[in-house]
Coordinates of N, CA and C in Angstrom, one line a residue:
M3 N -10.7 35.3 12.7 CA -11.6 34.2 13.1 C -11.3 33.0 12.2
T4 N -11.1 33.2 10.9 CA -10.9 32.1 10.0 C -9.6 31.4 10.3
G5 N -8.6 32.2 10.7 CA -7.3 31.7 11.1 C -7.4 30.7 12.3
L6 N -8.2 31.1 13.3 CA -8.4 30.3 14.4 C -9.1 29.0 14.1
F7 N -10.0 29.1 13.2 CA -10.7 27.9 12.7 C -9.8 26.9 12.0
A8 N -8.9 27.5 11.1 CA -7.9 26.7 10.4 C -6.9 26.0 11.4
V9 N -6.5 26.7 12.4 CA -5.6 26.1 13.4 C -6.3 25.0 14.1
W10 N -7.6 25.2 14.5 CA -8.3 24.2 15.2 C -8.6 23.0 14.3
Y11 N -8.9 23.2 13.1 CA -9.3 22.2 12.2 C -8.1 21.3 11.8
S12 N -6.9 21.9 11.8 CA -5.7 21.1 11.5 C -5.1 20.4 12.7
Q13 N -5.7 20.5 13.8 CA -5.1 19.8 15.0 C -4.8 18.4 14.9
P14 N -5.6 17.5 14.3 CA -5.2 16.1 14.1 C -3.9 15.9 13.3
Y15 N -3.5 16.9 12.6 CA -2.3 16.8 11.7 C -1.1 17.4 12.2
W16 N -1.1 18.0 13.4 CA 0.0 18.7 14.0 C 1.2 17.8 14.1
K17 N 1.1 16.6 14.6 CA 2.3 15.7 14.7 C 2.9 15.5 13.4
Q18 N 2.1 15.2 12.4 CA 2.6 14.9 11.0 C 3.3 16.2 10.5
I19 N 2.7 17.3 10.7 CA 3.2 18.6 10.2 C 4.6 18.9 10.9
S20 N 4.7 18.6 12.2 CA 5.9 18.9 12.9 C 7.0 18.0 12.5
V21 N 6.7 16.7 12.2 CA 7.7 15.8 11.7 C 8.2 16.3 10.3
N22 N 7.3 16.7 9.4 CA 7.7 17.2 8.1 C 8.5 18.5 8.1
L23 N 8.3 19.3 9.2 CA 9.0 20.6 9.3 C 10.4 20.4 9.9
Q24 N 10.7 19.3 10.5 CA 12.0 19.1 11.1 C 13.1 18.9 10.0
A25 N 14.3 19.3 10.3 CA 15.3 19.1 9.3 C 15.6 17.6 9.1
Y26 N 15.9 17.2 7.9 CA 16.2 15.8 7.6 C 17.7 15.6 7.7
S27 N 18.1 14.5 8.4 CA 19.4 14.1 8.4 C 19.4 12.6 8.2
E28 N 20.0 12.1 7.2 CA 20.0 10.6 6.9 C 20.7 9.9 8.0
A29 N 21.8 10.5 8.5 CA 22.6 9.8 9.5 C 21.8 9.8 10.8
Q30 N 21.1 10.9 11.2 CA 20.3 10.9 12.4 C 19.1 9.9 12.3
E31 N 18.5 9.8 11.1 CA 17.4 8.9 10.9 C 17.9 7.5 11.1
M32 N 19.0 7.2 10.6 CA 19.6 5.8 10.7 C 19.9 5.5 12.1
Q33 N 20.6 6.4 12.8 CA 20.9 6.3 14.2 C 19.7 6.1 15.1
S34 N 18.7 6.9 14.9 CA 17.4 6.8 15.6 C 16.7 5.5 15.4
G35 N 16.8 5.0 14.1 CA 16.1 3.8 13.8 C 16.9 2.6 14.4
L36 N 18.2 2.6 14.4 CA 18.9 1.5 15.0 C 18.8 1.5 16.5
Q37 N 18.7 2.7 17.1 CA 18.4 2.8 18.6 C 17.1 2.2 18.9
A38 N 16.1 2.5 18.1 CA 14.7 1.9 18.4 C 14.7 0.4 18.1
L39 N 15.5 0.0 17.2 CA 15.6 -1.4 16.8 C 16.2 -2.2 18.0
A40 N 17.0 -1.6 18.8 CA 17.7 -2.2 19.9 C 16.6 -2.8 20.9
Y41 N 15.4 -2.2 20.9 CA 14.3 -2.6 21.8 C 13.3 -3.3 21.0
F42 N 13.8 -4.3 20.2 CA 12.9 -5.0 19.3 C 11.8 -5.8 19.9
D43 N 11.9 -6.0 21.2 CA 10.8 -6.8 21.9 C 9.6 -5.9 22.2
Q44 N 9.7 -4.6 21.9 CA 8.5 -3.7 22.1 C 8.0 -3.3 20.8
Q45 N 6.7 -3.5 20.6 CA 6.0 -3.2 19.3 C 6.2 -1.8 18.9
E46 N 6.0 -0.9 19.9 CA 6.0 0.6 19.5 C 7.4 1.0 19.1
M47 N 8.5 0.3 19.6 CA 9.8 0.6 19.2 C 10.1 0.1 17.8
L48 N 9.5 -1.1 17.4 CA 9.6 -1.6 16.1 C 8.9 -0.6 15.1
D49 N 7.8 -0.1 15.5 CA 7.1 0.9 14.7 C 7.9 2.1 14.4
Q50 N 8.5 2.6 15.5 CA 9.4 3.8 15.4 C 10.6 3.5 14.4
A51 N 11.2 2.4 14.6 CA 12.3 2.0 13.8 C 11.9 1.9 12.3
E52 N 10.8 1.3 12.1 CA 10.3 1.2 10.7 C 10.0 2.6 10.1
Q53 N 9.5 3.5 10.9 CA 9.2 4.9 10.4 C 10.5 5.6 10.0
H54 N 11.6 5.4 10.8 CA 12.9 6.0 10.5 C 13.5 5.4 9.2
F55 N 13.4 4.1 9.1 CA 14.0 3.5 7.9 C 13.2 3.8 6.6
E56 N 11.9 3.9 6.8 CA 11.0 4.3 5.6 C 11.2 5.7 5.2
R57 N 11.5 6.6 6.2 CA 11.8 8.0 5.9 C 13.1 8.1 5.0
I58 N 14.1 7.3 5.4 CA 15.3 7.3 4.6 C 15.0 6.8 3.2
L59 N 14.3 5.7 3.1 CA 14.0 5.1 1.8 C 13.1 5.9 0.9
S60 N 12.3 6.8 1.5 CA 11.4 7.7 0.7 C 12.3 8.7 0.0
R61 N 13.5 9.0 0.5 CA 14.4 9.9 -0.1 C 15.5 9.2 -0.9
T62 N 15.9 8.1 -0.4 CA 17.0 7.3 -1.1 C 16.6 5.9 -1.2
P63 N 15.8 5.5 -2.2 CA 15.2 4.2 -2.3 C 16.2 3.0 -2.3
E64 N 17.5 3.2 -2.7 CA 18.4 2.1 -2.7 C 19.4 2.2 -1.6
H65 N 19.1 2.8 -0.4 CA 19.9 2.9 0.7 C 20.0 1.5 1.4
A66 N 21.2 0.8 1.2 CA 21.3 -0.6 1.6 C 21.2 -0.8 3.1
A67 N 21.7 0.1 3.9 CA 21.6 -0.1 5.3 C 20.2 0.1 5.8
A68 N 19.4 1.0 5.2 CA 18.0 1.2 5.6 C 17.2 0.0 5.2
I69 N 17.5 -0.6 4.0 CA 16.7 -1.7 3.5 C 17.0 -2.9 4.4
A70 N 18.3 -3.1 4.7 CA 18.7 -4.3 5.6 C 18.1 -4.1 7.0
S71 N 18.1 -2.9 7.5 CA 17.5 -2.7 8.8 C 16.0 -2.9 8.8
L72 N 15.3 -2.5 7.7 CA 13.9 -2.8 7.6 C 13.6 -4.3 7.5
S73 N 14.6 -5.0 6.9 CA 14.5 -6.5 6.9 C 14.5 -7.0 8.3
L74 N 15.4 -6.5 9.1 CA 15.5 -6.9 10.5 C 14.2 -6.6 11.3
V75 N 13.6 -5.4 11.0 CA 12.3 -5.1 11.6 C 11.3 -6.2 11.3
Y76 N 11.2 -6.5 10.0 CA 10.2 -7.5 9.6 C 10.6 -8.9 10.2
S77 N 11.8 -9.2 10.4 CA 12.2 -10.5 11.0 C 11.8 -10.6 12.4
Y78 N 12.0 -9.5 13.1 CA 11.5 -9.4 14.5 C 10.0 -9.5 14.6
R79 N 9.3 -8.8 13.7 CA 7.9 -8.9 13.7 C 7.4 -10.4 13.5
Y80 N 8.1 -11.1 12.6 CA 7.8 -12.5 12.4 C 8.0 -13.3 13.7
A81 N 9.1 -13.0 14.3 CA 9.4 -13.8 15.5 C 8.5 -13.5 16.7
Y82 N 8.0 -12.3 16.8 CA 7.3 -11.9 18.0 C 5.8 -11.7 17.7
A83 N 5.3 -11.8 16.5 CA 3.9 -11.6 16.1 C 3.2 -12.8 15.6
G84 N 3.5 -13.9 16.2 CA 2.7 -15.1 15.8 C 3.2 -15.9 14.6
R85 N 4.4 -15.6 14.2 CA 5.0 -16.4 13.1 C 4.2 -16.2 11.8
D86 N 3.8 -15.0 11.5 CA 3.0 -14.7 10.2 C 4.0 -14.8 9.1
L87 N 3.8 -15.6 8.1 CA 4.7 -15.8 7.0 C 4.9 -14.5 6.1
G88 N 3.9 -13.7 6.2 CA 4.0 -12.4 5.4 C 5.2 -11.6 5.9
W89 N 5.4 -11.5 7.2 CA 6.6 -10.8 7.7 C 7.9 -11.5 7.3
L90 N 7.9 -12.8 7.3 CA 9.1 -13.5 6.9 C 9.4 -13.2 5.4
Q91 N 8.4 -13.2 4.6 CA 8.6 -13.0 3.1 C 9.1 -11.6 2.9
K92 N 8.5 -10.6 3.6 CA 9.0 -9.2 3.5 C 10.5 -9.1 3.9
A93 N 10.8 -9.8 5.0 CA 12.2 -9.7 5.6 C 13.1 -10.3 4.5
E94 N 12.8 -11.4 4.0 CA 13.6 -12.1 3.0 C 13.8 -11.2 1.7
A95 N 12.7 -10.7 1.2 CA 12.8 -9.8 0.0 C 13.6 -8.6 0.3
N96 N 13.5 -8.0 1.4 CA 14.3 -6.8 1.7 C 15.8 -7.2 1.9
A97 N 16.1 -8.3 2.5 CA 17.4 -8.8 2.7 C 18.1 -9.0 1.3
Q98 N 17.4 -9.6 0.4 CA 17.9 -9.8 -0.9 C 18.1 -8.5 -1.7
R99 N 17.2 -7.6 -1.5 CA 17.3 -6.3 -2.1 C 18.5 -5.5 -1.6
A100 N 18.7 -5.6 -0.3 CA 19.9 -4.9 0.4 C 21.2 -5.5 -0.2
L101 N 21.3 -6.8 -0.3 CA 22.5 -7.5 -0.8 C 22.8 -7.0 -2.2
K102 N 21.7 -6.9 -3.0 CA 21.9 -6.5 -4.4 C 22.4 -5.1 -4.5
S103 N 21.9 -4.3 -3.5 CA 22.3 -2.9 -3.5 C 23.7 -2.7 -3.0
N104 N 24.2 -3.4 -2.1 CA 25.6 -3.3 -1.5 C 25.9 -4.6 -0.8
D105 N 26.6 -5.5 -1.5 CA 27.0 -6.8 -0.9 C 28.2 -6.7 -0.1
F106 N 28.8 -5.5 0.1 CA 30.0 -5.4 1.0 C 29.6 -4.9 2.4
L107 N 28.3 -4.5 2.6 CA 27.8 -4.0 3.8 C 27.5 -5.2 4.7
A108 N 28.1 -5.2 5.9 CA 27.9 -6.3 6.8 C 26.4 -6.4 7.3
L109 N 25.8 -5.3 7.4 CA 24.4 -5.3 7.9 C 23.5 -6.0 6.9
C110 N 23.8 -6.0 5.6 CA 23.1 -6.7 4.6 C 23.2 -8.2 4.8
H111 N 24.4 -8.6 5.1 CA 24.6 -10.1 5.4 C 23.9 -10.5 6.6
I112 N 23.9 -9.7 7.6 CA 23.2 -10.0 8.9 C 21.7 -10.2 8.6
A113 N 21.2 -9.3 7.9 CA 19.7 -9.3 7.5 C 19.4 -10.6 6.7
N114 N 20.3 -11.0 5.9 CA 20.1 -12.2 5.0 C 20.2 -13.4 5.9

């Protein structure tokens, strides 16, 4: 009976639990993030892209491609969300951080 209650009580967290139980692949996260970023005009796709890049950065904080991609997410949010300067500042800060991390990566220069 207690087990059933625990399962029922944890229901709101099932999605988060399933995400955390999935095997982590940096390459897969990057690919999924870039695929979601291709649909930058849809808010939910930007959210998905951001989640993928943040997942990479939570494990590898200086991953230049993920930082640059996150900068692109913020740039698109700036362009499509009413020109909020907060997004532009985040985009610029991440682009600079990506360039410092790896200035040979083309994606860093695109973000900049």
